[in-house]
Amino acid sequence: RAKQSGRATMRVFEPRMDIELQARKALEYDLRQALARNQLEVHYQPLVELENGRIAGVEALARWRHPEHGLVPPSSFIPLAEDTGLIVGIGEWVLRTACAQAAAWPELRVAVNLSPIQFRHSELVETVRQVLVDTGLAPHRLELEITESVLLHDAAAAREILTALKETGVFIVMDDFGTGYSSLGYLNSFPFDKIKIDKSFISDLSAEKSNAIVRSVIGLGQSLNMITTAEGVETPEQVEFLLREGCEQVQGYHFGRPIPADAMTTLIGGWTNDLGEGRSAA
Ligand code: C2E
Ligand code: MG
Ligand code: MG
Ligand code: MG
């Protein structure tokens, strides 16, 4: 009897598992073709200097324009790309595309996310060097964003990679700070230039605890000589708080959503003009 009901349970679950697995396999199949079929895009979101409202740079964010599913967000395909190893090729394409694009924009920096798998890939440093040479982007205009998780397993290896990356002249950014293990020691013992405070703390700023955390991370950044960027800034109240606490950079829907390269080119033009007008009026 027990065996029977067990079997019945299996029968209930099997077909659904099958469908999920099939959907995943289909998506994986599609993702393998995505690069060759020109379905991947890079969108750009402004990084704004809080003190003067100037656009200091942009973050490059991958998008997949799927023929049936429409615009697929990275949360739906980056993990799949990581599981299948496709992230190495996709990541290099994003890096190259973003650097070439940034080279065509005046002065702006471009921030590119590195997956832990890319980070550990033996050719990472050489790829970064080669992309900078090929695109002609000055190294100081490239920021590489990594998360705390890459520092966890083998700190010595991570330090070696980060040091080699620093030697190419690029900026190193700790992304999503506060969501991982957040050992303060990491900040001290690795060559980070910037800390990005995760958006979960910014959206929760009305709570006293998040308030205190954000305040102390900004202070930490200041005393360690790192730039602090707040992610996910959506409201004037959040802007006010961050300004008061001396946060240097902000990123979020309040200032601009991620948009395609063409739209960003237009935005940069308008943004620069506004500043120019502001200056000549003053
Ligand atoms: P991330 O690096 O922390 O990027 C910031 C994410 O926050 C982006 O989501 C951005 O659209 C979103 N965001 C920005 N401002 C706001 C806001 O005001 N409110 C809210 N709710 N969200 C905001 P997106 O583009 O969906 O990317 C999600 C994550 O996927 C990224 O988080 C990054 O970890 C990963 N990712 C994106 N592109 C790449 C890539 O080319 N390579 C790798 N390895 N990972 C990528
Ligand atoms: Mg990022
Ligand atoms: Mg982030
Ligand atoms: Mg994040």
Short mmCIF file of N, CA, C and O in Angstrom, two decimals, residues 92-217:
data_model
loop_
_atom_site.label_atom_id
_atom_site.label_comp_id
_atom_site.label_asym_id
_atom_site.label_seq_id
_atom_site.Cartn_x
_atom_site.Cartn_y
_atom_site.Cartn_z
N GLU A 92 32.95 37.46 -22.05
CA GLU A 92 33.96 38.13 -22.88
C GLU A 92 33.29 39.03 -23.92
O GLU A 92 33.75 40.14 -24.20
N TRP A 93 32.18 38.54 -24.45
CA TRP A 93 31.44 39.36 -25.43
C TRP A 93 30.91 40.64 -24.78
O TRP A 93 31.02 41.73 -25.36
N VAL A 94 30.37 40.53 -23.58
CA VAL A 94 29.86 41.71 -22.87
C VAL A 94 31.01 42.69 -22.62
O VAL A 94 30.89 43.89 -22.87
N LEU A 95 32.14 42.16 -22.15
CA LEU A 95 33.30 43.00 -21.86
C LEU A 95 33.75 43.76 -23.11
O LEU A 95 33.96 44.97 -23.08
N ARG A 96 33.87 43.03 -24.21
CA ARG A 96 34.35 43.63 -25.46
C ARG A 96 33.36 44.67 -25.98
O ARG A 96 33.74 45.77 -26.39
N THR A 97 32.08 44.32 -25.93
CA THR A 97 31.04 45.23 -26.42
C THR A 97 31.00 46.51 -25.58
O THR A 97 30.94 47.62 -26.11
N ALA A 98 31.07 46.34 -24.26
CA ALA A 98 31.00 47.49 -23.36
C ALA A 98 32.22 48.39 -23.50
O ALA A 98 32.10 49.62 -23.50
N CYS A 99 33.40 47.79 -23.65
CA CYS A 99 34.62 48.58 -23.79
C CYS A 99 34.63 49.34 -25.12
O CYS A 99 35.00 50.52 -25.17
N ALA A 100 34.20 48.66 -26.20
CA ALA A 100 34.15 49.33 -27.50
C ALA A 100 33.17 50.49 -27.45
O ALA A 100 33.43 51.59 -27.96
N GLN A 101 32.04 50.26 -26.81
CA GLN A 101 31.03 51.30 -26.69
C GLN A 101 31.55 52.48 -25.86
O GLN A 101 31.42 53.63 -26.25
N ALA A 102 32.17 52.17 -24.74
CA ALA A 102 32.66 53.23 -23.85
C ALA A 102 33.74 54.07 -24.53
O ALA A 102 33.83 55.28 -24.32
N ALA A 103 34.55 53.40 -25.37
CA ALA A 103 35.61 54.13 -26.07
C ALA A 103 35.02 55.20 -26.99
O ALA A 103 35.65 56.21 -27.29
N ALA A 104 33.77 54.98 -27.42
CA ALA A 104 33.12 55.95 -28.31
C ALA A 104 32.42 57.06 -27.52
O ALA A 104 31.94 58.02 -28.10
N TRP A 105 32.34 56.91 -26.20
CA TRP A 105 31.73 57.94 -25.36
C TRP A 105 32.82 58.78 -24.72
O TRP A 105 33.91 58.28 -24.40
N PRO A 106 32.54 60.05 -24.47
CA PRO A 106 33.58 60.89 -23.87
C PRO A 106 33.79 60.60 -22.39
O PRO A 106 32.84 60.63 -21.61
N GLU A 107 34.99 60.28 -22.03
CA GLU A 107 35.44 60.21 -20.63
C GLU A 107 34.78 59.19 -19.73
O GLU A 107 35.37 58.75 -18.76
N LEU A 108 33.54 58.84 -19.98
CA LEU A 108 32.81 57.97 -19.06
C LEU A 108 33.54 56.67 -18.77
O LEU A 108 34.19 56.10 -19.63
N ARG A 109 33.39 56.22 -17.54
CA ARG A 109 33.87 54.89 -17.18
C ARG A 109 32.78 53.88 -17.48
O ARG A 109 31.60 54.22 -17.50
N VAL A 110 33.18 52.63 -17.67
CA VAL A 110 32.19 51.57 -17.84
C VAL A 110 32.49 50.45 -16.85
O VAL A 110 33.63 50.06 -16.65
N ALA A 111 31.44 50.01 -16.17
CA ALA A 111 31.57 48.93 -15.19
C ALA A 111 30.99 47.65 -15.77
O ALA A 111 29.89 47.64 -16.29
N VAL A 112 31.78 46.57 -15.70
CA VAL A 112 31.36 45.28 -16.24
C VAL A 112 31.37 44.25 -15.12
O VAL A 112 32.31 44.18 -14.33
N ASN A 113 30.30 43.46 -15.03
CA ASN A 113 30.20 42.42 -14.00
C ASN A 113 30.97 41.18 -14.41
O ASN A 113 30.88 40.72 -15.54
N LEU A 114 31.73 40.62 -13.48
CA LEU A 114 32.44 39.37 -13.72
C LEU A 114 31.82 38.27 -12.88
O LEU A 114 31.72 38.41 -11.66
N SER A 115 31.44 37.19 -13.51
CA SER A 115 30.94 36.03 -12.78
C SER A 115 32.13 35.35 -12.08
O SER A 115 33.26 35.40 -12.57
N PRO A 116 31.88 34.70 -10.94
CA PRO A 116 32.96 33.97 -10.26
C PRO A 116 33.67 32.98 -11.19
O PRO A 116 34.87 32.76 -11.07
N ILE A 117 32.92 32.41 -12.13
CA ILE A 117 33.52 31.45 -13.06
C ILE A 117 34.48 32.14 -14.02
O ILE A 117 35.57 31.64 -14.29
N GLN A 118 34.08 33.32 -14.49
CA GLN A 118 35.00 34.10 -15.33
C GLN A 118 36.24 34.49 -14.54
O GLN A 118 37.35 34.50 -15.06
N PHE A 119 35.98 34.88 -13.29
CA PHE A 119 37.07 35.36 -12.44
C PHE A 119 38.15 34.29 -12.28
O PHE A 119 39.33 34.58 -12.27
N ARG A 120 37.71 33.04 -12.16
CA ARG A 120 38.65 31.93 -11.94
C ARG A 120 39.22 31.38 -13.25
O ARG A 120 40.07 30.50 -13.23
N HIS A 121 38.71 31.85 -14.37
CA HIS A 121 39.16 31.32 -15.66
C HIS A 121 40.60 31.75 -15.92
O HIS A 121 40.94 32.92 -15.74
N SER A 122 41.42 30.80 -16.34
CA SER A 122 42.87 31.05 -16.40
C SER A 122 43.23 32.19 -17.36
O SER A 122 44.28 32.80 -17.23
N GLU A 123 42.36 32.49 -18.32
CA GLU A 123 42.74 33.50 -19.30
C GLU A 123 42.17 34.88 -19.04
O GLU A 123 42.28 35.79 -19.87
N LEU A 124 41.54 35.06 -17.86
CA LEU A 124 40.85 36.33 -17.59
C LEU A 124 41.74 37.56 -17.78
O LEU A 124 41.40 38.49 -18.51
N VAL A 125 42.90 37.55 -17.13
CA VAL A 125 43.75 38.74 -17.16
C VAL A 125 44.20 39.04 -18.59
O VAL A 125 44.16 40.19 -19.04
N GLU A 126 44.57 37.99 -19.32
CA GLU A 126 45.00 38.17 -20.70
C GLU A 126 43.83 38.69 -21.56
O GLU A 126 44.02 39.56 -22.42
N THR A 127 42.64 38.18 -21.31
CA THR A 127 41.46 38.64 -22.06
C THR A 127 41.22 40.13 -21.81
O THR A 127 40.98 40.90 -22.75
N VAL A 128 41.27 40.53 -20.55
CA VAL A 128 41.04 41.94 -20.21
C VAL A 128 42.08 42.81 -20.92
O VAL A 128 41.74 43.82 -21.56
N ARG A 129 43.34 42.41 -20.84
CA ARG A 129 44.42 43.16 -21.50
C ARG A 129 44.16 43.29 -23.00
O ARG A 129 44.26 44.36 -23.58
N GLN A 130 43.80 42.16 -23.61
CA GLN A 130 43.60 42.13 -25.05
C GLN A 130 42.40 43.00 -25.46
O GLN A 130 42.47 43.73 -26.44
N VAL A 131 41.34 42.93 -24.69
CA VAL A 131 40.15 43.72 -25.01
C VAL A 131 40.47 45.22 -24.92
O VAL A 131 40.04 46.01 -25.77
N LEU A 132 41.26 45.60 -23.92
CA LEU A 132 41.64 47.02 -23.79
C LEU A 132 42.46 47.47 -24.99
O LEU A 132 42.24 48.55 -25.54
N VAL A 133 43.40 46.61 -25.42
CA VAL A 133 44.22 46.94 -26.58
C VAL A 133 43.33 47.04 -27.84
O VAL A 133 43.38 48.02 -28.58
N ASP A 134 42.49 46.03 -28.04
CA ASP A 134 41.67 45.97 -29.25
C ASP A 134 40.69 47.14 -29.36
O ASP A 134 40.42 47.64 -30.45
N THR A 135 40.12 47.53 -28.22
CA THR A 135 39.09 48.57 -28.27
C THR A 135 39.67 49.97 -28.09
O THR A 135 38.99 50.97 -28.34
N GLY A 136 40.92 50.04 -27.61
CA GLY A 136 41.55 51.33 -27.39
C GLY A 136 41.02 52.07 -26.17
O GLY A 136 41.28 53.27 -26.01
N LEU A 137 40.28 51.37 -25.31
CA LEU A 137 39.78 52.02 -24.10
C LEU A 137 40.91 52.16 -23.08
O LEU A 137 41.63 51.19 -22.81
N ALA A 138 41.08 53.35 -22.53
CA ALA A 138 42.09 53.55 -21.49
C ALA A 138 41.72 52.70 -20.28
O ALA A 138 40.56 52.70 -19.86
N PRO A 139 42.69 51.95 -19.73
CA PRO A 139 42.39 51.01 -18.64
C PRO A 139 41.65 51.65 -17.46
O PRO A 139 40.78 51.02 -16.87
N HIS A 140 41.97 52.91 -17.13
CA HIS A 140 41.34 53.53 -15.96
C HIS A 140 39.86 53.80 -16.18
O HIS A 140 39.14 54.17 -15.27
N ARG A 141 39.41 53.61 -17.42
CA ARG A 141 37.99 53.81 -17.69
C ARG A 141 37.17 52.52 -17.56
O ARG A 141 35.96 52.52 -17.72
N LEU A 142 37.85 51.43 -17.25
CA LEU A 142 37.14 50.16 -17.06
C LEU A 142 37.10 49.79 -15.58
O LEU A 142 38.12 49.82 -14.89
N GLU A 143 35.90 49.46 -15.10
CA GLU A 143 35.74 48.96 -13.74
C GLU A 143 35.22 47.53 -13.82
O GLU A 143 34.30 47.25 -14.58
N LEU A 144 35.83 46.64 -13.05
CA LEU A 144 35.37 45.26 -13.03
C LEU A 144 34.68 44.99 -11.70
O LEU A 144 35.27 45.21 -10.63
N GLU A 145 33.42 44.56 -11.76
CA GLU A 145 32.65 44.34 -10.54
C GLU A 145 32.65 42.85 -10.19
O GLU A 145 32.27 42.01 -11.00
N ILE A 146 33.08 42.56 -8.97
CA ILE A 146 33.02 41.18 -8.50
C ILE A 146 32.29 41.14 -7.16
O ILE A 146 32.20 42.15 -6.46
N THR A 147 31.78 39.99 -6.82
CA THR A 147 31.09 39.86 -5.53
C THR A 147 32.00 39.14 -4.53
O THR A 147 32.99 38.52 -4.91
N GLU A 148 31.60 39.26 -3.28
CA GLU A 148 32.43 38.69 -2.20
C GLU A 148 32.68 37.19 -2.38
O GLU A 148 33.70 36.68 -1.92
N SER A 149 31.76 36.51 -3.03
CA SER A 149 31.86 35.05 -3.14
C SER A 149 33.16 34.60 -3.81
O SER A 149 33.67 33.52 -3.53
N VAL A 150 33.73 35.44 -4.70
CA VAL A 150 34.96 35.02 -5.39
C VAL A 150 36.16 35.00 -4.45
O VAL A 150 37.18 34.42 -4.76
N LEU A 151 36.02 35.66 -3.30
CA LEU A 151 37.16 35.72 -2.38
C LEU A 151 37.16 34.57 -1.39
O LEU A 151 38.12 34.32 -0.69
N LEU A 152 36.03 33.86 -1.35
CA LEU A 152 35.81 32.88 -0.29
C LEU A 152 36.72 31.67 -0.34
O LEU A 152 37.36 31.33 0.64
N HIS A 153 36.74 30.99 -1.50
CA HIS A 153 37.30 29.65 -1.51
C HIS A 153 38.81 29.62 -1.42
O HIS A 153 39.39 28.90 -0.63
N ASP A 154 39.45 30.44 -2.25
CA ASP A 154 40.91 30.42 -2.27
C ASP A 154 41.39 31.87 -2.29
O ASP A 154 41.57 32.48 -3.34
N ALA A 155 41.60 32.40 -1.10
CA ALA A 155 41.92 33.82 -0.96
C ALA A 155 43.25 34.16 -1.63
O ALA A 155 43.39 35.22 -2.25
N ALA A 156 44.20 33.23 -1.55
CA ALA A 156 45.51 33.51 -2.13
C ALA A 156 45.41 33.64 -3.65
O ALA A 156 45.97 34.56 -4.25
N ALA A 157 44.66 32.72 -4.26
CA ALA A 157 44.49 32.76 -5.71
C ALA A 157 43.74 34.03 -6.11
O ALA A 157 44.10 34.70 -7.09
N ALA A 158 42.70 34.37 -5.34
CA ALA A 158 41.92 35.57 -5.64
C ALA A 158 42.80 36.82 -5.58
O ALA A 158 42.71 37.70 -6.43
N ARG A 159 43.67 36.86 -4.56
CA ARG A 159 44.54 38.03 -4.42
C ARG A 159 45.48 38.15 -5.61
O ARG A 159 45.72 39.24 -6.11
N GLU A 160 45.96 37.01 -6.08
CA GLU A 160 46.87 37.01 -7.23
C GLU A 160 46.16 37.55 -8.48
O GLU A 160 46.71 38.37 -9.21
N ILE A 161 44.94 37.09 -8.69
CA ILE A 161 44.18 37.54 -9.86
C ILE A 161 43.88 39.03 -9.76
O ILE A 161 44.06 39.79 -10.72
N LEU A 162 43.44 39.46 -8.58
CA LEU A 162 43.11 40.88 -8.40
C LEU A 162 44.33 41.77 -8.59
O LEU A 162 44.25 42.84 -9.19
N THR A 163 45.47 41.30 -8.09
CA THR A 163 46.70 42.07 -8.23
C THR A 163 47.09 42.18 -9.71
O THR A 163 47.44 43.27 -10.19
N ALA A 164 46.97 41.09 -10.43
CA ALA A 164 47.29 41.11 -11.87
C ALA A 164 46.32 42.02 -12.62
O ALA A 164 46.72 42.76 -13.52
N LEU A 165 45.05 42.00 -12.23
CA LEU A 165 44.07 42.88 -12.87
C LEU A 165 44.41 44.34 -12.58
O LEU A 165 44.36 45.19 -13.48
N LYS A 166 44.75 44.62 -11.32
CA LYS A 166 45.12 45.99 -10.94
C LYS A 166 46.30 46.49 -11.78
O LYS A 166 46.35 47.65 -12.15
N GLU A 167 47.23 45.56 -12.06
CA GLU A 167 48.41 45.95 -12.84
C GLU A 167 48.06 46.36 -14.26
O GLU A 167 48.81 47.10 -14.89
N THR A 168 46.92 45.91 -14.77
CA THR A 168 46.50 46.36 -16.11
C THR A 168 45.98 47.80 -16.05
O THR A 168 45.80 48.43 -17.08
N GLY A 169 45.70 48.29 -14.85
CA GLY A 169 45.26 49.68 -14.70
C GLY A 169 43.76 49.85 -14.54
O GLY A 169 43.26 50.97 -14.46
N VAL A 170 43.01 48.73 -14.47
CA VAL A 170 41.56 48.84 -14.32
C VAL A 170 41.18 49.04 -12.85
O VAL A 170 42.00 48.84 -11.95
N PHE A 171 39.94 49.46 -12.62
CA PHE A 171 39.41 49.63 -11.26
C PHE A 171 38.74 48.34 -10.81
O PHE A 171 38.09 47.66 -11.61
N ILE A 172 38.87 48.03 -9.54
CA ILE A 172 38.23 46.84 -9.00
C ILE A 172 37.12 47.25 -8.03
O ILE A 172 37.34 48.05 -7.12
N VAL A 173 35.95 46.69 -8.25
CA VAL A 173 34.76 47.08 -7.49
C VAL A 173 34.19 45.88 -6.74
O VAL A 173 34.04 44.79 -7.31
N MET A 174 33.88 46.08 -5.47
CA MET A 174 33.17 45.06 -4.68
C MET A 174 31.67 45.33 -4.86
O MET A 174 31.16 46.35 -4.42
N ASP A 175 30.99 44.42 -5.55
CA ASP A 175 29.57 44.60 -5.89
C ASP A 175 28.69 43.98 -4.80
O ASP A 175 29.11 43.07 -4.09
N ASP A 176 27.48 44.49 -4.67
CA ASP A 176 26.47 43.92 -3.77
C ASP A 176 26.98 43.76 -2.34
O ASP A 176 26.68 42.77 -1.66
N PHE A 177 27.75 44.73 -1.87
CA PHE A 177 28.36 44.60 -0.54
C PHE A 177 27.28 44.47 0.53
O PHE A 177 26.31 45.22 0.55
N GLY A 178 27.47 43.52 1.40
CA GLY A 178 26.53 43.31 2.51
C GLY A 178 25.65 42.09 2.33
O GLY A 178 25.01 41.65 3.27
N THR A 179 25.62 41.53 1.12
CA THR A 179 24.74 40.38 0.89
C THR A 179 25.47 39.05 1.11
O THR A 179 24.85 38.03 1.32
N GLY A 180 26.77 39.08 1.05
CA GLY A 180 27.52 37.83 1.17
C GLY A 180 28.06 37.67 2.56
O GLY A 180 27.35 37.91 3.54
N TYR A 181 29.32 37.33 2.66
CA TYR A 181 29.89 37.11 3.98
C TYR A 181 30.44 38.39 4.59
O TYR A 181 30.63 38.49 5.78
N SER A 182 30.67 39.39 3.71
CA SER A 182 30.98 40.74 4.17
C SER A 182 32.02 40.81 5.26
O SER A 182 31.86 41.55 6.21
N SER A 183 33.04 40.04 5.12
CA SER A 183 34.11 40.18 6.09
C SER A 183 34.79 41.52 5.82
O SER A 183 35.18 41.82 4.71
N LEU A 184 34.91 42.33 6.85
CA LEU A 184 35.54 43.63 6.68
C LEU A 184 37.00 43.45 6.30
O LEU A 184 37.59 44.30 5.66
N GLY A 185 37.55 42.31 6.70
CA GLY A 185 38.94 42.02 6.35
C GLY A 185 39.16 42.00 4.85
O GLY A 185 40.22 42.39 4.37
N TYR A 186 38.14 41.55 4.10
CA TYR A 186 38.26 41.52 2.64
C TYR A 186 38.58 42.89 2.08
O TYR A 186 39.40 43.05 1.20
N LEU A 187 37.89 43.87 2.62
CA LEU A 187 38.06 45.22 2.09
C LEU A 187 39.49 45.70 2.31
O LEU A 187 40.06 46.41 1.50
N ASN A 188 40.03 45.29 3.43
CA ASN A 188 41.35 45.73 3.80
C ASN A 188 42.45 44.99 3.04
O ASN A 188 43.46 45.56 2.66
N SER A 189 42.23 43.69 2.81
CA SER A 189 43.34 42.89 2.32
C SER A 189 43.29 42.65 0.81
O SER A 189 44.16 42.01 0.26
N PHE A 190 42.26 43.17 0.14
CA PHE A 190 42.22 43.07 -1.32
C PHE A 190 42.18 44.47 -1.90
O PHE A 190 41.64 45.39 -1.28
N PRO A 191 42.72 44.63 -3.12
CA PRO A 191 42.88 45.99 -3.66
C PRO A 191 41.60 46.56 -4.30
O PRO A 191 41.57 46.82 -5.49
N PHE A 192 40.58 46.78 -3.51
CA PHE A 192 39.35 47.34 -4.08
C PHE A 192 39.43 48.87 -4.17
O PHE A 192 39.99 49.53 -3.31
N ASP A 193 38.85 49.40 -5.25
CA ASP A 193 38.80 50.85 -5.44
C ASP A 193 37.44 51.41 -5.07
O ASP A 193 37.27 52.60 -4.86
N LYS A 194 36.44 50.53 -5.05
CA LYS A 194 35.07 51.00 -4.86
C LYS A 194 34.22 49.93 -4.19
O LYS A 194 34.43 48.74 -4.41
N ILE A 195 33.28 50.38 -3.35
CA ILE A 195 32.31 49.47 -2.75
C ILE A 195 30.92 49.87 -3.22
O ILE A 195 30.55 51.04 -3.13
N LYS A 196 30.17 48.89 -3.70
CA LYS A 196 28.77 49.18 -4.03
C LYS A 196 27.87 48.58 -2.95
O LYS A 196 27.88 47.36 -2.74
N ILE A 197 27.14 49.44 -2.28
CA ILE A 197 26.25 48.98 -1.21
C ILE A 197 25.01 48.36 -1.86
O ILE A 197 24.36 48.99 -2.70
N ASP A 198 24.70 47.13 -1.48
CA ASP A 198 23.61 46.42 -2.14
C ASP A 198 22.27 47.15 -2.00
O ASP A 198 21.99 47.76 -0.98
N LYS A 199 21.46 47.01 -3.04
CA LYS A 199 20.20 47.75 -3.06
C LYS A 199 19.21 47.33 -1.98
O LYS A 199 18.34 48.09 -1.62
N SER A 200 19.40 46.14 -1.43
CA SER A 200 18.47 45.72 -0.36
C SER A 200 18.58 46.66 0.84
O SER A 200 17.58 46.92 1.52
N PHE A 201 19.76 47.20 1.11
CA PHE A 201 19.93 48.13 2.24
C PHE A 201 19.35 49.50 1.92
O PHE A 201 18.86 50.20 2.79
N ILE A 202 19.44 49.87 0.62
CA ILE A 202 18.95 51.19 0.23
C ILE A 202 17.42 51.21 0.25
O ILE A 202 16.80 52.15 0.75
N SER A 203 16.81 50.13 -0.24
CA SER A 203 15.34 50.09 -0.27
C SER A 203 14.78 50.01 1.15
O SER A 203 13.62 50.32 1.39
N ASP A 204 15.63 49.64 2.08
CA ASP A 204 15.19 49.44 3.47
C ASP A 204 15.68 50.59 4.37
O ASP A 204 15.71 50.45 5.59
N LEU A 205 16.02 51.72 3.78
CA LEU A 205 16.64 52.80 4.55
C LEU A 205 15.76 53.38 5.64
O LEU A 205 16.25 53.99 6.59
N SER A 206 14.45 53.21 5.49
CA SER A 206 13.55 53.74 6.52
C SER A 206 13.72 52.96 7.82
O SER A 206 13.40 53.46 8.90
N ALA A 207 14.24 51.74 7.73
CA ALA A 207 14.48 50.95 8.94
C ALA A 207 15.80 51.38 9.58
O ALA A 207 16.78 51.64 8.89
N GLU A 208 15.78 51.43 10.89
CA GLU A 208 16.94 51.98 11.61
C GLU A 208 18.21 51.16 11.37
O GLU A 208 19.29 51.70 11.25
N LYS A 209 18.02 49.84 11.31
CA LYS A 209 19.19 48.96 11.15
C LYS A 209 19.90 49.20 9.82
O LYS A 209 21.12 49.37 9.78
N SER A 210 19.12 49.24 8.72
CA SER A 210 19.72 49.47 7.41
C SER A 210 20.38 50.84 7.37
O SER A 210 21.45 51.02 6.79
N ASN A 211 19.69 51.78 7.98
CA ASN A 211 20.21 53.13 8.11
C ASN A 211 21.62 53.12 8.70
O ASN A 211 22.55 53.72 8.16
N ALA A 212 21.78 52.40 9.78
CA ALA A 212 23.07 52.33 10.47
C ALA A 212 24.10 51.60 9.62
O ALA A 212 25.27 51.99 9.56
N ILE A 213 23.66 50.55 8.95
CA ILE A 213 24.60 49.77 8.11
C ILE A 213 25.12 50.63 6.97
O ILE A 213 26.32 50.71 6.73
N VAL A 214 24.21 51.31 6.28
CA VAL A 214 24.62 52.14 5.15
C VAL A 214 25.56 53.24 5.62
O VAL A 214 26.61 53.49 5.01
N ARG A 215 25.20 53.86 6.72
CA ARG A 215 26.06 54.92 7.28
C ARG A 215 27.46 54.39 7.56
O ARG A 215 28.46 55.03 7.23
N SER A 216 27.56 53.20 8.16
CA SER A 216 28.90 52.73 8.52
C SER A 216 29.67 52.25 7.30
O SER A 216 30.90 52.38 7.27
N VAL A 217 28.99 51.72 6.28
CA VAL A 217 29.73 51.32 5.07
C VAL A 217 30.28 52.55 4.37
O VAL A 217 31.42 52.54 3.88
#
